[in-house]
mmCIF file of C-alpha atoms in Angstrom:
data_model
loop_
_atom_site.group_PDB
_atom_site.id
_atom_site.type_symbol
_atom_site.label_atom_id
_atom_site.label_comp_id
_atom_site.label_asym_id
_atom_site.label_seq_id
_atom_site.Cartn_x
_atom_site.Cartn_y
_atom_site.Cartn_z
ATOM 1 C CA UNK A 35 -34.895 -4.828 -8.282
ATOM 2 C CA UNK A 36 -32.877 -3.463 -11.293
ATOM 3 C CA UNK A 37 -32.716 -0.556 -9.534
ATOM 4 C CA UNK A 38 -31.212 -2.092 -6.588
ATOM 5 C CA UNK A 39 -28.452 -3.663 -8.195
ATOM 6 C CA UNK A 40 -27.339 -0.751 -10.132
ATOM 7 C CA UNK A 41 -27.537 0.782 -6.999
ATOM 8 C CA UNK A 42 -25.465 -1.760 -5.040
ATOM 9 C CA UNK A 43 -23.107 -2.012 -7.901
ATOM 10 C CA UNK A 44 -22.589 2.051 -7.683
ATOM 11 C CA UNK A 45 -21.869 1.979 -4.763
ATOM 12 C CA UNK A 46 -19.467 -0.731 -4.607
ATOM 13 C CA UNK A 47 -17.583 0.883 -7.389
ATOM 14 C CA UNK A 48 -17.398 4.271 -4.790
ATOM 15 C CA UNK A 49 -15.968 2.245 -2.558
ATOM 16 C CA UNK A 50 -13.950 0.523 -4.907
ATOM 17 C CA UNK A 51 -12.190 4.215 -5.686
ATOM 18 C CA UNK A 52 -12.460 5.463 -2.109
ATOM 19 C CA UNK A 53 -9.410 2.905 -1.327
ATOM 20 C CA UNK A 54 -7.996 3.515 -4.378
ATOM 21 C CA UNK A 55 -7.624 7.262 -3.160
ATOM 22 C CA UNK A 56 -6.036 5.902 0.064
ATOM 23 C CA UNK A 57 -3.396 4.135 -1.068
ATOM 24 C CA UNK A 58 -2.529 6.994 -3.176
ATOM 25 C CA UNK A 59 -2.405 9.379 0.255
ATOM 26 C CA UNK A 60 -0.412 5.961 1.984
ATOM 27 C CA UNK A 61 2.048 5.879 -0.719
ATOM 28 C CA UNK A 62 2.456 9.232 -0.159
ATOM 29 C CA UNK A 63 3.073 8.917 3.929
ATOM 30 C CA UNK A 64 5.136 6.142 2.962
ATOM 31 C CA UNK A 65 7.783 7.378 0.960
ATOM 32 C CA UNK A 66 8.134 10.744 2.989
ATOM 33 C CA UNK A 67 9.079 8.266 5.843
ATOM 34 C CA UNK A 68 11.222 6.908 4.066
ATOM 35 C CA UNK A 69 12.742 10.101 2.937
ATOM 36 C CA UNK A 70 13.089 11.304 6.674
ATOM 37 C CA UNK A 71 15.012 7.904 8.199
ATOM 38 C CA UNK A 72 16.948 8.368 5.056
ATOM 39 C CA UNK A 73 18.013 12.264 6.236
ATOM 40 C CA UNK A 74 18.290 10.833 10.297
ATOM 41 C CA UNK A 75 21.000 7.974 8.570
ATOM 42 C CA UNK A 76 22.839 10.835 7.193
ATOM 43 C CA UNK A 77 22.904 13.140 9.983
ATOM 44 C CA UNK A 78 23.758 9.912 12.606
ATOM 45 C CA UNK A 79 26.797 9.433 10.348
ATOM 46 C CA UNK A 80 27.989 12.793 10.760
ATOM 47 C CA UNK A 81 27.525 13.132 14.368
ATOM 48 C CA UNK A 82 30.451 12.339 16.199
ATOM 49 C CA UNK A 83 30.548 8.905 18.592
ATOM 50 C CA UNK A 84 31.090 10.941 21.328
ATOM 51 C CA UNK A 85 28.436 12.516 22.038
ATOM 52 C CA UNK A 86 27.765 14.617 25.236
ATOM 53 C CA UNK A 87 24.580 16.177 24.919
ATOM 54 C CA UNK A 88 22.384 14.099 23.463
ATOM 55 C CA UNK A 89 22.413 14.946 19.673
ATOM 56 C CA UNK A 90 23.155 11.324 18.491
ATOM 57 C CA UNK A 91 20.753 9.656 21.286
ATOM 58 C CA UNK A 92 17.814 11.892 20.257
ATOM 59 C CA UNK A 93 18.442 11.394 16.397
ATOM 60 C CA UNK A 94 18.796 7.185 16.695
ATOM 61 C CA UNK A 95 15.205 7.819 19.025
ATOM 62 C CA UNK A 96 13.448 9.978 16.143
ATOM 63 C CA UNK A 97 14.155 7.306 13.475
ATOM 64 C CA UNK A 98 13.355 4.464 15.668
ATOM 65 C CA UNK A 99 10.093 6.252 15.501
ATOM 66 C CA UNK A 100 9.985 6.527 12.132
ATOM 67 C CA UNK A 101 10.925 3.112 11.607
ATOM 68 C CA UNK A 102 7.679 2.117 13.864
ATOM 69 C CA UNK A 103 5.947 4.689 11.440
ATOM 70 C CA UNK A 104 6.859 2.928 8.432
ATOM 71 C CA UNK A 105 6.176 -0.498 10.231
ATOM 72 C CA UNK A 106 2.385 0.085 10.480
ATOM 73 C CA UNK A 107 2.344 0.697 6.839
ATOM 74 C CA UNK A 108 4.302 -1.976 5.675
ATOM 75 C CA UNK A 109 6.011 -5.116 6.694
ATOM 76 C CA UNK A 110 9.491 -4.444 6.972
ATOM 77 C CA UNK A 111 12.785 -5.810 8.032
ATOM 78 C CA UNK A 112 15.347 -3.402 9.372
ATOM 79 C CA UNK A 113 19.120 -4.445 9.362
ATOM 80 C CA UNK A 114 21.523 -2.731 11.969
ATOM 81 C CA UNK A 115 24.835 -1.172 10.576
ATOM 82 C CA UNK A 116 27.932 -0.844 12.766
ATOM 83 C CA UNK A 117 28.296 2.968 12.016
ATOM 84 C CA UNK A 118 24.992 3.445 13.485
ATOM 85 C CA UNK A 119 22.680 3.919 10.423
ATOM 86 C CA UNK A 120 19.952 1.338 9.959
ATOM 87 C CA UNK A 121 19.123 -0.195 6.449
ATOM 88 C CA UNK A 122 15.317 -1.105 5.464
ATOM 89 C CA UNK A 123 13.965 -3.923 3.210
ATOM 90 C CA UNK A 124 10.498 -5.083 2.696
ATOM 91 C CA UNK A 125 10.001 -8.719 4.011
ATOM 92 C CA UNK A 126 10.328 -9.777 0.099
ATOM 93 C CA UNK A 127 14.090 -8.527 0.319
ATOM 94 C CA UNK A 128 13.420 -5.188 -1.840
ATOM 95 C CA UNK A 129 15.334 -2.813 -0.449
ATOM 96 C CA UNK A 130 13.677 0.632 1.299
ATOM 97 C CA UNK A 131 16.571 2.616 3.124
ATOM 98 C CA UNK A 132 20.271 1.839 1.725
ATOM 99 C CA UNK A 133 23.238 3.504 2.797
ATOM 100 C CA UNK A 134 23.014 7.269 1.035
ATOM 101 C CA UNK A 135 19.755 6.692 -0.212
ATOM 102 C CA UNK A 136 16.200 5.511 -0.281
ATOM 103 C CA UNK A 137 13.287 4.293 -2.678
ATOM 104 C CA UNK A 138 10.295 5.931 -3.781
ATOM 105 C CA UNK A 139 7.216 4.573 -4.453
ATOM 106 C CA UNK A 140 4.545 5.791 -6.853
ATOM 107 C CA UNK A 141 0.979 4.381 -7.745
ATOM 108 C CA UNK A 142 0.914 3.233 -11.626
ATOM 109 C CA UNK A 143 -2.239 2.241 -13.771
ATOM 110 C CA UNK A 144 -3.268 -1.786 -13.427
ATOM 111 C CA UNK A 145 -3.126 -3.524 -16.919
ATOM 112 C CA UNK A 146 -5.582 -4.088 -18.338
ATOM 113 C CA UNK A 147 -7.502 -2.483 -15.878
ATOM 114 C CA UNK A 148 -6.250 0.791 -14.909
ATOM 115 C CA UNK A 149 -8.723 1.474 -11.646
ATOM 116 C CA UNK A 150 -6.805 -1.635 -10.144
ATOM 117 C CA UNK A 151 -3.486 0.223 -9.484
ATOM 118 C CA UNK A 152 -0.378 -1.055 -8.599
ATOM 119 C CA UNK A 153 2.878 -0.073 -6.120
ATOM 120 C CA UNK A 154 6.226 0.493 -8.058
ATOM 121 C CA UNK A 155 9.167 0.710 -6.125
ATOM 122 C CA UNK A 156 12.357 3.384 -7.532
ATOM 123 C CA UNK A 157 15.266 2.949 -5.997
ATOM 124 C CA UNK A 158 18.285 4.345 -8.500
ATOM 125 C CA UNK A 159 17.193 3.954 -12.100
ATOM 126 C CA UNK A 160 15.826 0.529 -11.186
ATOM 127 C CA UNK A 161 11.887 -0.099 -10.955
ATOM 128 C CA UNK A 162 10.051 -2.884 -10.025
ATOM 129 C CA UNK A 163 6.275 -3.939 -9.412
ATOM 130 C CA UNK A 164 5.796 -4.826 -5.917
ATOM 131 C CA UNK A 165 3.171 -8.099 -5.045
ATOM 132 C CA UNK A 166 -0.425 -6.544 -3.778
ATOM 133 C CA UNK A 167 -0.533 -9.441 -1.795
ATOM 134 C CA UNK A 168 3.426 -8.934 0.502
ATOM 135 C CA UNK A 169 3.287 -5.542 1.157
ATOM 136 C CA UNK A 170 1.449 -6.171 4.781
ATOM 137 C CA UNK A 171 0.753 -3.128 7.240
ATOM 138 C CA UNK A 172 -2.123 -1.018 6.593
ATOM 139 C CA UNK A 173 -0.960 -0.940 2.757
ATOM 140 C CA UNK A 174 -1.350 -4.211 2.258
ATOM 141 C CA UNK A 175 -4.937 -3.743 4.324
ATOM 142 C CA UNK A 176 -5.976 -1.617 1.588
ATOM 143 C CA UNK A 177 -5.311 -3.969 -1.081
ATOM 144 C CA UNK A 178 -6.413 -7.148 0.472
ATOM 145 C CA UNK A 179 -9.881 -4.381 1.024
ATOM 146 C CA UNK A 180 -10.235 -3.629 -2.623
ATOM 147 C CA UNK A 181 -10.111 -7.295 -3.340
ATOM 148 C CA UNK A 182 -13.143 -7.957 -1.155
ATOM 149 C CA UNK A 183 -14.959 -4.727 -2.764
ATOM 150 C CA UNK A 184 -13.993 -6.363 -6.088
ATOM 151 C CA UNK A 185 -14.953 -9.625 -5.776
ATOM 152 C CA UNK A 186 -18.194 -8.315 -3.981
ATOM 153 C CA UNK A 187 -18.897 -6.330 -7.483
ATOM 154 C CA UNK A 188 -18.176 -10.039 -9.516
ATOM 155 C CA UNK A 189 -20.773 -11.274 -6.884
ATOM 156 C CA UNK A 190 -23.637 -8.983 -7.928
ATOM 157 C CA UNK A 191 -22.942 -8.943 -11.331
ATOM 158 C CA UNK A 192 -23.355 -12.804 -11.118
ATOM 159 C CA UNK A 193 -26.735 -12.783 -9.140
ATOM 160 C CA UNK A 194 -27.967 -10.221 -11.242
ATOM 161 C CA UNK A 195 -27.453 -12.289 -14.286
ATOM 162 C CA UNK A 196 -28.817 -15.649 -12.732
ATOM 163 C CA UNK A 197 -31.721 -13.837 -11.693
ATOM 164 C CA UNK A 198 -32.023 -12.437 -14.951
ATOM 165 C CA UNK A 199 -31.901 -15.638 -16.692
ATOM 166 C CA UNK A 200 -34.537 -17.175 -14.096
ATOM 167 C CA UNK A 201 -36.897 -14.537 -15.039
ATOM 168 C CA UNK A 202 -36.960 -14.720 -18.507
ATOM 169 C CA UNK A 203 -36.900 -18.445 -18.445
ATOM 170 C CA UNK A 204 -39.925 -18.210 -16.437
ATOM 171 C CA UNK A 205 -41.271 -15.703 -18.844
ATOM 172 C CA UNK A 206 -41.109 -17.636 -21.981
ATOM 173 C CA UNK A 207 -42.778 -20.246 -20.021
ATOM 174 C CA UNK A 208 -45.705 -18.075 -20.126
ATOM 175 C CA UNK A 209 -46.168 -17.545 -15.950
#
């Protein structure tokens, strides 16, 4: 039974990294998505209005897909601009896509715990933490996943210890 635990447990903890490893990859997707509508702004601002073969029309159509991209990995907000470019804040109002620029996000180390990582968002020389819990989209999946894995692992441990205590209790009564 001892066995089994550990083995429960050691797996759980595989698990445990296994989606720590794909948000990694995610915040990787994310912020080159976020690097690309940044470039298609840009290049929609320098196109001219008048456009006769299509250049503007197929660039506002490639970051429309990149903004349904980035939409699947995060809840978003987008916010139309009268020259054309489109900005991009999370639904918590930190901003994504700005006018000439864009944020990057980067996995840190959790405190105290460093296997339960967090999402900090760049943008200029200012950082901030992002909430596990408002991120949303397949990002926010993974999070709200390694909180089942974790609390899963807090399970076992538990049982394991009550059964523990049952069985020595039982032993000292001599059965």
């Amino acid at each position: 039974l001892s066995t089994r635990f550990n083995s429960v447990s050691s797996d759980l903890a595989s698990q445990y990294d296994g989606v720590n490893s794909k948000i990694s990859t995610e915040v990787e997707d994310i912020n080159a998505i976020l690097a690309s509508i940044s470039d298609l702004n840009g290049q929609v601002l320098k196109t001219p209005t008048l456009d006769d073969d299509g250049t503007k029309a197929n660039l506002l159509d490639q970051r429309d897909e990149m903004i349904r991209q980035l939409s699947e990995k995060l809840e978003i907000k987008t916010v139309s601009q009268d020259d054309g470019t489109t900005l991009i804040n999370l639904t918590t109002g930190q901003s994504l896509v700005v006018a000439g620029g864009y944020a990057s996000m980067s996995v840190i180390a959790g405190d105290p715990d460093p296997r339960n990582t967090q999402i900090q968002l760049t943008l200029g020389k200012a950082t901030t933490q992002l909430a596990n819990s408002s991120l949303g989209g397949e990002l926010g999946g993974l999070f709200l996943s390694r909180t089942t894995v974790s609390d899963t692992q807090k399970e076992i441990g538990q049982l394991a210890l009550a059964f523990t205590d049952a069985m020595n209790t039982q032993n000292k009564l001599g059965m």
